[in-house]
Tab-separated table of C-alpha atoms and ligand atoms in Angstrom:
chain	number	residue	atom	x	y	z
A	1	UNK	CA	46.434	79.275	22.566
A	2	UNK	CA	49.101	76.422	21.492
A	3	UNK	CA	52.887	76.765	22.453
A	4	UNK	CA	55.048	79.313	21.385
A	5	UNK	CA	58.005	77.138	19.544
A	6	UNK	CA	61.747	77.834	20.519
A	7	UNK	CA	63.350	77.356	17.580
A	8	UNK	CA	66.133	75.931	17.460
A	9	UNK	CA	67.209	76.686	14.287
A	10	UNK	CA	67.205	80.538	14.352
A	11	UNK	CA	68.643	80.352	17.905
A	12	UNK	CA	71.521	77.694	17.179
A	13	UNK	CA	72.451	80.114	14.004
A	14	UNK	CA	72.595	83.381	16.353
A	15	UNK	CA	74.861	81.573	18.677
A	16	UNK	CA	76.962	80.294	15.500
A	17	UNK	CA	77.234	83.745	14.175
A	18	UNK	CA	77.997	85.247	17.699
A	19	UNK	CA	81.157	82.983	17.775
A	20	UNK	CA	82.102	83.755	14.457
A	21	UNK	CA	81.959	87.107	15.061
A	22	UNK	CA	84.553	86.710	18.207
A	23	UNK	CA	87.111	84.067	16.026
A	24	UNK	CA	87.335	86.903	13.644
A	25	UNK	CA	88.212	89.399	16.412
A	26	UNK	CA	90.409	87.092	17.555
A	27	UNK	CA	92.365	86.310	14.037
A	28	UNK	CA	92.319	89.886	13.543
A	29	UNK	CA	94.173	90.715	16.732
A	30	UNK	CA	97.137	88.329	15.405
A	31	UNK	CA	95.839	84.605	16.769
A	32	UNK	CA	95.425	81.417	15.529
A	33	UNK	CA	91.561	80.511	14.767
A	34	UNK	CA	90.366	77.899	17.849
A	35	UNK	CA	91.178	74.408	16.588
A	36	UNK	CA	89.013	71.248	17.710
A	37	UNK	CA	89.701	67.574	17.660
A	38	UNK	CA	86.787	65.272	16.582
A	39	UNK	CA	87.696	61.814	17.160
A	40	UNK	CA	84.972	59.038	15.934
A	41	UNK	CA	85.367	55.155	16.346
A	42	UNK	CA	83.766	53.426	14.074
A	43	UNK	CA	81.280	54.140	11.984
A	44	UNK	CA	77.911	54.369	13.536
A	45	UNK	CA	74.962	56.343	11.650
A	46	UNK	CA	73.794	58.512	14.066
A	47	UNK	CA	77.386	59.310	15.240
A	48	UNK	CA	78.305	59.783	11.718
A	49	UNK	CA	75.095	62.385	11.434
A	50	UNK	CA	76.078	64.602	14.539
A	51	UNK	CA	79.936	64.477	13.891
A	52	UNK	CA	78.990	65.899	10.511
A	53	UNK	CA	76.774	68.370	11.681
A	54	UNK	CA	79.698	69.527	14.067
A	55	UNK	CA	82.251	69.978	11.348
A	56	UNK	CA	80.225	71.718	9.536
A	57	UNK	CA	79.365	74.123	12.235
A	58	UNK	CA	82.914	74.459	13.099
A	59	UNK	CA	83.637	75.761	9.119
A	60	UNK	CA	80.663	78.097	10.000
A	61	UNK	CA	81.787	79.555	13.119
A	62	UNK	CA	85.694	80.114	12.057
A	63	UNK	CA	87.017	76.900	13.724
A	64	UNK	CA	89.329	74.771	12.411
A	65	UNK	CA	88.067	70.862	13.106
A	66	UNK	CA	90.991	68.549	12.958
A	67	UNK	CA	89.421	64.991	12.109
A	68	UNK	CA	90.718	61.973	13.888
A	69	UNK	CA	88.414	58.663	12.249
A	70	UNK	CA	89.164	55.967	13.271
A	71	UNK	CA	88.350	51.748	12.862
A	72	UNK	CA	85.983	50.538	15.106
A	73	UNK	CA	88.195	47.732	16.270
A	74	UNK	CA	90.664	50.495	17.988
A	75	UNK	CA	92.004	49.626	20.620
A	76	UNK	CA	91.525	51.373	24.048
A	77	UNK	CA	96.026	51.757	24.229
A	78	UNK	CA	95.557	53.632	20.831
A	79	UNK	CA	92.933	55.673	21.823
A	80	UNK	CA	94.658	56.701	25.184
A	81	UNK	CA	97.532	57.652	22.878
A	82	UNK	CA	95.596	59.759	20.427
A	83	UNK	CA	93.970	61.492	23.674
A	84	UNK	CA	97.518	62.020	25.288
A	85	UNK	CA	98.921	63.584	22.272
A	86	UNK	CA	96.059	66.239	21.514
A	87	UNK	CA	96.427	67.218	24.996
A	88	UNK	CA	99.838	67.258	24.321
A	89	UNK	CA	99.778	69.746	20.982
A	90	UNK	CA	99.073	73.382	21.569
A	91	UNK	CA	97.707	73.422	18.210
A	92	UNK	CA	94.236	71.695	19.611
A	93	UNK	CA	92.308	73.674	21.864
A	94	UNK	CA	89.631	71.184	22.193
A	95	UNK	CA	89.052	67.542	22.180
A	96	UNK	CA	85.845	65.944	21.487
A	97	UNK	CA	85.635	61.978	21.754
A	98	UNK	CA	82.002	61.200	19.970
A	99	UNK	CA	80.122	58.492	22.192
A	100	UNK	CA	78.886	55.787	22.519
A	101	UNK	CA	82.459	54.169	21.809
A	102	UNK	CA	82.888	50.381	21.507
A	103	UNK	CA	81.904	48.300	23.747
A	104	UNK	CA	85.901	47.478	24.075
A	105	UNK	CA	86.867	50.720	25.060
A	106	UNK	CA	85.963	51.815	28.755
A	107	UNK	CA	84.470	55.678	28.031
A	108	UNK	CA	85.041	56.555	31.422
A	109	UNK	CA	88.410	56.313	31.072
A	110	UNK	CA	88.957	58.110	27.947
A	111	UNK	CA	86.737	61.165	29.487
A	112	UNK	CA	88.924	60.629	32.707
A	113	UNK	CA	91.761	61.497	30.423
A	114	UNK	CA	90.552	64.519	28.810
A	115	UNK	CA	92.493	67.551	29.719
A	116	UNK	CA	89.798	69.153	31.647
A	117	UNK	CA	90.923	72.920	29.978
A	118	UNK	CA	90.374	71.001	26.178
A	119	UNK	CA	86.906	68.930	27.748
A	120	UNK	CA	84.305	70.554	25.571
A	121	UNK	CA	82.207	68.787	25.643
A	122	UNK	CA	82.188	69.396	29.464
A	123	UNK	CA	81.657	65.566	30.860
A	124	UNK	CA	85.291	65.171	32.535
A	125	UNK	CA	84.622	64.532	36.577
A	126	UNK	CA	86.178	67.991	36.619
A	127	UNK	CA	83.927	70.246	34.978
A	128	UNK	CA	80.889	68.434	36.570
A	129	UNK	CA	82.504	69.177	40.032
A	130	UNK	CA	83.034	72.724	39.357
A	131	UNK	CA	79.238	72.580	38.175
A	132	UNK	CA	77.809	70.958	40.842
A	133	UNK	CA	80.372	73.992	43.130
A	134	UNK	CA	78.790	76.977	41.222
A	135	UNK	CA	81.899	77.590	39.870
A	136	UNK	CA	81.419	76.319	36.309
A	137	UNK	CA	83.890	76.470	33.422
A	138	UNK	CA	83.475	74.150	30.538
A	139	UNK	CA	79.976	73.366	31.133
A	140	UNK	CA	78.036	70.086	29.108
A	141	UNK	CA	76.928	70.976	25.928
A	142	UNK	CA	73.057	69.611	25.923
A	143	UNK	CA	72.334	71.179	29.434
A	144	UNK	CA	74.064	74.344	28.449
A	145	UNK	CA	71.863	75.010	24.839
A	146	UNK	CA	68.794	73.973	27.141
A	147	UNK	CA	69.581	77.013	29.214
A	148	UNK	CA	70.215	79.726	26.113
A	149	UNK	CA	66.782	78.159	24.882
A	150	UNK	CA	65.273	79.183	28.614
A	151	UNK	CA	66.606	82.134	28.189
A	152	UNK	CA	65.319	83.513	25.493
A	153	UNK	CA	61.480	82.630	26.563
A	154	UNK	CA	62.067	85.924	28.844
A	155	UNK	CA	61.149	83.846	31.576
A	156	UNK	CA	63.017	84.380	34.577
A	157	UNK	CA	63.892	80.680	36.262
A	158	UNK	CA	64.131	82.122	39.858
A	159	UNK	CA	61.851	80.032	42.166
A	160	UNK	CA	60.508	78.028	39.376
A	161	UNK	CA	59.487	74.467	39.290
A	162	UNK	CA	61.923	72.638	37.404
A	163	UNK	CA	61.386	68.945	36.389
A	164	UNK	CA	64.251	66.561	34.647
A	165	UNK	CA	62.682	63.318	33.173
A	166	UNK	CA	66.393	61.491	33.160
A	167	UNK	CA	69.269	61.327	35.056
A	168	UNK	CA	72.242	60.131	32.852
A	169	UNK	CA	75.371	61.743	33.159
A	170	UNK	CA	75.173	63.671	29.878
A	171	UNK	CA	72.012	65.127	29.763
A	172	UNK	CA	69.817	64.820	33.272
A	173	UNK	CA	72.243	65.290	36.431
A	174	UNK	CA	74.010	68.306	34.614
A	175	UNK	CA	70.538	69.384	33.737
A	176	UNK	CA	69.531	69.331	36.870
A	177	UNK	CA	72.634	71.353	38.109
A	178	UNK	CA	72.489	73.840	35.550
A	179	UNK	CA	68.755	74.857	36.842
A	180	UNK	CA	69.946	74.925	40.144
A	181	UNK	CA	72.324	77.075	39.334
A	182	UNK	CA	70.133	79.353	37.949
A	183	UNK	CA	67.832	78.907	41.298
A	184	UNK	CA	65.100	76.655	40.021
A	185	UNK	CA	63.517	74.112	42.521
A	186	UNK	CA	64.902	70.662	40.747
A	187	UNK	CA	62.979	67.619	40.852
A	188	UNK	CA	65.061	64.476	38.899
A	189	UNK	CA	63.184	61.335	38.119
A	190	UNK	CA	64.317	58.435	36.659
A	191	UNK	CA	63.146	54.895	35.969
A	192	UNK	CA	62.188	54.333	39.580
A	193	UNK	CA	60.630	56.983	40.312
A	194	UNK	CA	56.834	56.616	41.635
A	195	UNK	CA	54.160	58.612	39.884
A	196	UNK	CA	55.596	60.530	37.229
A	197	UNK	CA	52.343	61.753	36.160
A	198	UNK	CA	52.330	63.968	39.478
A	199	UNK	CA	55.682	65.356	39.617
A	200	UNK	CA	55.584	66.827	35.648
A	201	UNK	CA	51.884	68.387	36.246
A	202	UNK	CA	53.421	70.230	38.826
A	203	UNK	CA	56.447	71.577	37.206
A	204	UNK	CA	57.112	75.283	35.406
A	205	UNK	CA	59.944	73.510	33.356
A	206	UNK	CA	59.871	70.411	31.963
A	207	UNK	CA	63.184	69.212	30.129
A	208	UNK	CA	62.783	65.487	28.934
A	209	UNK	CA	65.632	63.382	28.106
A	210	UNK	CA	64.722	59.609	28.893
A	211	UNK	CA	65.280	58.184	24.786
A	212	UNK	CA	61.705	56.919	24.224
A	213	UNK	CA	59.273	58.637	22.104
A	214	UNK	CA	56.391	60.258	23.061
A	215	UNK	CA	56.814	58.968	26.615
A	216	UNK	CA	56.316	62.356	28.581
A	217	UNK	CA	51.987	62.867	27.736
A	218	UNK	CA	50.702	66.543	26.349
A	219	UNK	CA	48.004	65.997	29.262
A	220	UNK	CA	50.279	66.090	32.134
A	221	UNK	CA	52.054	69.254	31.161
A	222	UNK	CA	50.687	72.355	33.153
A	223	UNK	CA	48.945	75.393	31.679
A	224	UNK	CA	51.797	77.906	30.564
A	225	UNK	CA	54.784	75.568	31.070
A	226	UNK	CA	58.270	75.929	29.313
A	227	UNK	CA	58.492	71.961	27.581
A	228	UNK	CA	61.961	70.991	26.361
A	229	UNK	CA	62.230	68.051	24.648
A	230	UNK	CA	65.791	66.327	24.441
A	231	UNK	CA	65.449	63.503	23.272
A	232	UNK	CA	65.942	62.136	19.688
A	233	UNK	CA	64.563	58.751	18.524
A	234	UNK	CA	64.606	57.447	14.902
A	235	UNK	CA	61.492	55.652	14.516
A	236	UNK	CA	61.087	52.915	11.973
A	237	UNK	CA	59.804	55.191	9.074
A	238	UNK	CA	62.701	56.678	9.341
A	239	UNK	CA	61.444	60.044	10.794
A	240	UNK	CA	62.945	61.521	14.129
A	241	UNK	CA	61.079	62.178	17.083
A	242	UNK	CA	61.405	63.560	20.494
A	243	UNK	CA	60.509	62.393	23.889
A	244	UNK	CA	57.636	64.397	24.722
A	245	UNK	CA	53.715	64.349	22.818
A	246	UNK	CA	54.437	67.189	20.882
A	247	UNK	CA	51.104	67.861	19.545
A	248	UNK	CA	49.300	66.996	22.734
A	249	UNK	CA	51.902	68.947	24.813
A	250	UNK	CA	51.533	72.074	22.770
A	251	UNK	CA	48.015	72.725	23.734
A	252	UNK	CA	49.066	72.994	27.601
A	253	UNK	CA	52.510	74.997	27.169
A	254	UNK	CA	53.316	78.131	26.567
A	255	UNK	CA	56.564	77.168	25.134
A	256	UNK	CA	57.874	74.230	23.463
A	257	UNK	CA	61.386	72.726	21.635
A	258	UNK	CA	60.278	70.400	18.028
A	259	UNK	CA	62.327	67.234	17.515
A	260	UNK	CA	64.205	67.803	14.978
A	261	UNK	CA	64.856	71.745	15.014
A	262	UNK	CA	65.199	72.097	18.687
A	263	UNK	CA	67.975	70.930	21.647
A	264	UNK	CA	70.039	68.922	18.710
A	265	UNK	CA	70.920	71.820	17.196
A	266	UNK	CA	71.806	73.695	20.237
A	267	UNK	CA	74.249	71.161	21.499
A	268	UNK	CA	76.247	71.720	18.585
A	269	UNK	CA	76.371	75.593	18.642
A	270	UNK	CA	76.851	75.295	22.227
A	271	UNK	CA	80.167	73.116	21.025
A	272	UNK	CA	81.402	75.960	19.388
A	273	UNK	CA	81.130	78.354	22.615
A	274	UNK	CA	82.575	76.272	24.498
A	275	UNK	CA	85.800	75.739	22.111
A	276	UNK	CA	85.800	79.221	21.270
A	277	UNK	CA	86.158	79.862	25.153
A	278	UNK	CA	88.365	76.855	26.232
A	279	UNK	CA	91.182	78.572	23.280
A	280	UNK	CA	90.334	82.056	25.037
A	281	UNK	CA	91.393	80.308	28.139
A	282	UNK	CA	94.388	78.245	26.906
A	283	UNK	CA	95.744	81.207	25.079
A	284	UNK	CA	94.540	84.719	26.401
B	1	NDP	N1	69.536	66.628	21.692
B	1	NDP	C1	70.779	66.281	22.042
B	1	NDP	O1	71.701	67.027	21.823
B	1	NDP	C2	70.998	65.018	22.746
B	1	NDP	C3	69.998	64.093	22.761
B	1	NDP	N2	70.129	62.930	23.437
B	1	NDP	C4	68.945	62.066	23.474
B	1	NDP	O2	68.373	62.159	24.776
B	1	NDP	C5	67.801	60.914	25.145
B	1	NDP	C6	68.439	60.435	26.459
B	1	NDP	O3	69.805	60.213	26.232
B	1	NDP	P1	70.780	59.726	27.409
B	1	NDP	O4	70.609	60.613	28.580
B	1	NDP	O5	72.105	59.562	26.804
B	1	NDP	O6	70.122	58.296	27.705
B	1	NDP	P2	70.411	57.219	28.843
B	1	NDP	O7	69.813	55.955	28.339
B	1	NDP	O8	71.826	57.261	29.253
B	1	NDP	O9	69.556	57.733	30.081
B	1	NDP	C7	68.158	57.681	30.069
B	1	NDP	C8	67.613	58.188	31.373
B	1	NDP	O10	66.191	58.070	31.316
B	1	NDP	C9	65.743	57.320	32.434
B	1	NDP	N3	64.588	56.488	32.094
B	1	NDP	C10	64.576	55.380	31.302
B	1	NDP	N4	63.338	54.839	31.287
B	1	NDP	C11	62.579	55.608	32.110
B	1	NDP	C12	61.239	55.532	32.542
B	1	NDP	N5	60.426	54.569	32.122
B	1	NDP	N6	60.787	56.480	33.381
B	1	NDP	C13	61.604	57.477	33.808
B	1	NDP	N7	62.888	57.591	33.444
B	1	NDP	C14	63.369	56.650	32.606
B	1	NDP	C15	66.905	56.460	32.878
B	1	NDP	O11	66.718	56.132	34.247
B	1	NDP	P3	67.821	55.342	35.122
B	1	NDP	O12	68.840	56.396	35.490
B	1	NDP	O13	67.028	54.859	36.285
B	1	NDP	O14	68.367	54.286	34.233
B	1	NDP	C16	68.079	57.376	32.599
B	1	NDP	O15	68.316	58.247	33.682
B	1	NDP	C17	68.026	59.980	23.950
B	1	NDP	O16	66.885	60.059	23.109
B	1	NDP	C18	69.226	60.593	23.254
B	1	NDP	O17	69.275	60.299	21.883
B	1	NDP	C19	71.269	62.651	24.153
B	1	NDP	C20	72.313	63.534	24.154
B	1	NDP	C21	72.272	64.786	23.433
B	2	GUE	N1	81.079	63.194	23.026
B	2	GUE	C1	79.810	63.383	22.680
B	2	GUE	N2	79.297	64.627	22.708
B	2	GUE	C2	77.991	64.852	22.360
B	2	GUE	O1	77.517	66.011	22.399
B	2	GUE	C3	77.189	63.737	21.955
B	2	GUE	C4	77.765	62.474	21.950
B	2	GUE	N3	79.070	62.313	22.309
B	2	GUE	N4	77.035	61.393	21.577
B	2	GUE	C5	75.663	61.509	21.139
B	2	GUE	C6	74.960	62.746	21.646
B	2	GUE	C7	73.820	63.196	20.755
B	2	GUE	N5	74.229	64.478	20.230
B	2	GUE	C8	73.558	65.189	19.238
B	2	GUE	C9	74.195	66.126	18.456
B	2	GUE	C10	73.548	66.760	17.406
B	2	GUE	C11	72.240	66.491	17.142
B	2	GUE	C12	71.580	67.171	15.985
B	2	GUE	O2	72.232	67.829	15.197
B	2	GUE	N6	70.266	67.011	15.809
B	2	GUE	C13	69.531	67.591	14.707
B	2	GUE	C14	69.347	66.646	13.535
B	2	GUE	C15	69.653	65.209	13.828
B	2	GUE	C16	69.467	64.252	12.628
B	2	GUE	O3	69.144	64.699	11.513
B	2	GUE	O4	69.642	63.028	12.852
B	2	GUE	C17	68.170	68.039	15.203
B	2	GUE	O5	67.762	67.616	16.292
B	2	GUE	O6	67.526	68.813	14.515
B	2	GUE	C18	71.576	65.576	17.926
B	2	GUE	C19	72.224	64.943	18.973
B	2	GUE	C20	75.438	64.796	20.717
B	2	GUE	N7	75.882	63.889	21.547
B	3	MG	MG1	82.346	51.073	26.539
């Protein structure tokens, strides 16, 4: 029997509509609607795509995005200003810098700067700490989607075999914490790790996010497993495609994310949960 899909389509739109349904409480009861700043340097396609796709969400789920574009020969002093005054304005209850920035601009320092109660997008040292502590609050986006997507297979994680293909800061490691959390057995490989082959044919969960297509193989994915595919690569007919075999993979899961339609679209509904709750937070 092929793989169930996990949709993430349907699921991204429940999650939209579950927010939406909590700004209007919220407006109701006399508040402001969340606000969140999206600040883009220069003007890179992709970038431009997902930015897009976040503003729109944010019209869809009640919040108000405050748009901060800017040249791609910023420099890093301006930036650090722009971060320092939407930390600054209780009118923003979240900040979202959209990466990659320029190669001019050191990232780590602009996350660094980030108050860690407007970090939605949950990559400031902070929120990884209180991750990695089991005592989360604004938790990565990416990671976060992949576990409502988990969820909603029924399948309970306890015990499981969980394997992370990737270990970059924004996808893999708080992968890997976020199954841990949830009391999976986490195995992380990377490009040094020895026999990848072995390690995913043994694993419950696979969640791939390594940026080169079709590099995880449908024959190394055991009967039954839960496939999550996070990756998104533009190939040169244009067409967008995950990390993972997906036809060859479906035959061996039970469950699998499509590229597009899958962990994309989750990372941006999962923005709106988190800004819905870091405005909760600021502003009870
Ligand atoms: N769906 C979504 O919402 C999102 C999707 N993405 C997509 O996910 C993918 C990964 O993104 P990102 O994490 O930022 O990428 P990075 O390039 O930062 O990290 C890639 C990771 O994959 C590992 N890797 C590279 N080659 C191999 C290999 N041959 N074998 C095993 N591991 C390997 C790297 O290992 P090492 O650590 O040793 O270098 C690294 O840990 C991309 O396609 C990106 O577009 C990213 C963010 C969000
Ligand atoms: N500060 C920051 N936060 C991020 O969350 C962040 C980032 N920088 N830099 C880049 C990655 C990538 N990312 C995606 C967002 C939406 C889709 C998405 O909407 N995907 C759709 C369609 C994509 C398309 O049509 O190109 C889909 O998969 O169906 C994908 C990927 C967020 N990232
Ligand atoms: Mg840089």
């Amino acid at each position: 029997m092929p793989a169930q899909i996990l949709d993430g389509k349907v699921i991204s739109q429940e999650i939209i509509q579950q927010v939406r349904a909590q700004v209007d409480a919220r407006v109701a009861g006399g508040k402001r609607a969340p606000a969140l700043a999206v600040v883009l340097v220069g003007s890179d396609p992709a970038s431009q795509v997902y930015v897009g796709n976040k503003k729109r969400q944010c019209a869809n789920a009640g919040i108000t995005s405050i748009a901060h574009d800017l040249p791609a020969d910023t420099t890093e002093a301006d930036l650090i200003a722009l971060v320092q005054q939407l930390n600054a304005d209780d009118a923003v209850d979240g900040i979202l810098v959209q990466l990659p920035l320029p190669g001019h601009i050191n990232a780590e320092k602009i996350i660094e700067l980030i108050d860690p109660n407007k970090d939605v997008d949950g990559f400031h040292p902070y929120n990884i700490g209180r991750l990695a502590l089991k005592m989360p609050l604004l938790r990565p986006c990416t990671p976060r989607g992949v576990m409502t997507l988990l969820e909603k297979t029924g399948i309970d994680l306890v015990g499981k075999d969980a394997v992370v293909v990737g270990a970059s800061n924004i996808v893999g490691r708080p992968q890997a914490l976020e199954l841990l959390l949830a009391r999976a057995t986490v195995t992380v490989c990377h490009s040094k790790t020895r026999d990848l082959a072995e390690k995913v044919r043994n694993a419950d969960v696979v969640v791939a996010g390594v940026g080169i297509p079709n590099f995880v193989k449908g024959e190394w994915i055991k009967p039954g497993a839960i496939v999550i595919d996070v990756g998104i690569n533009r190939l040169d007919n244009g067409k967008l495609c995950g990390d993972v075999e997906f036809e060859a993979a479906s035959q061996n899961a039970a469950w699998i994310t499509p590229v597009p339609g899958g962990v994309g679209l989750m990372t941006v509904a999962t923005l709106m949960q988190n800004t819905f709750d870091a405005a909760v937070k600021l502003n009870p």
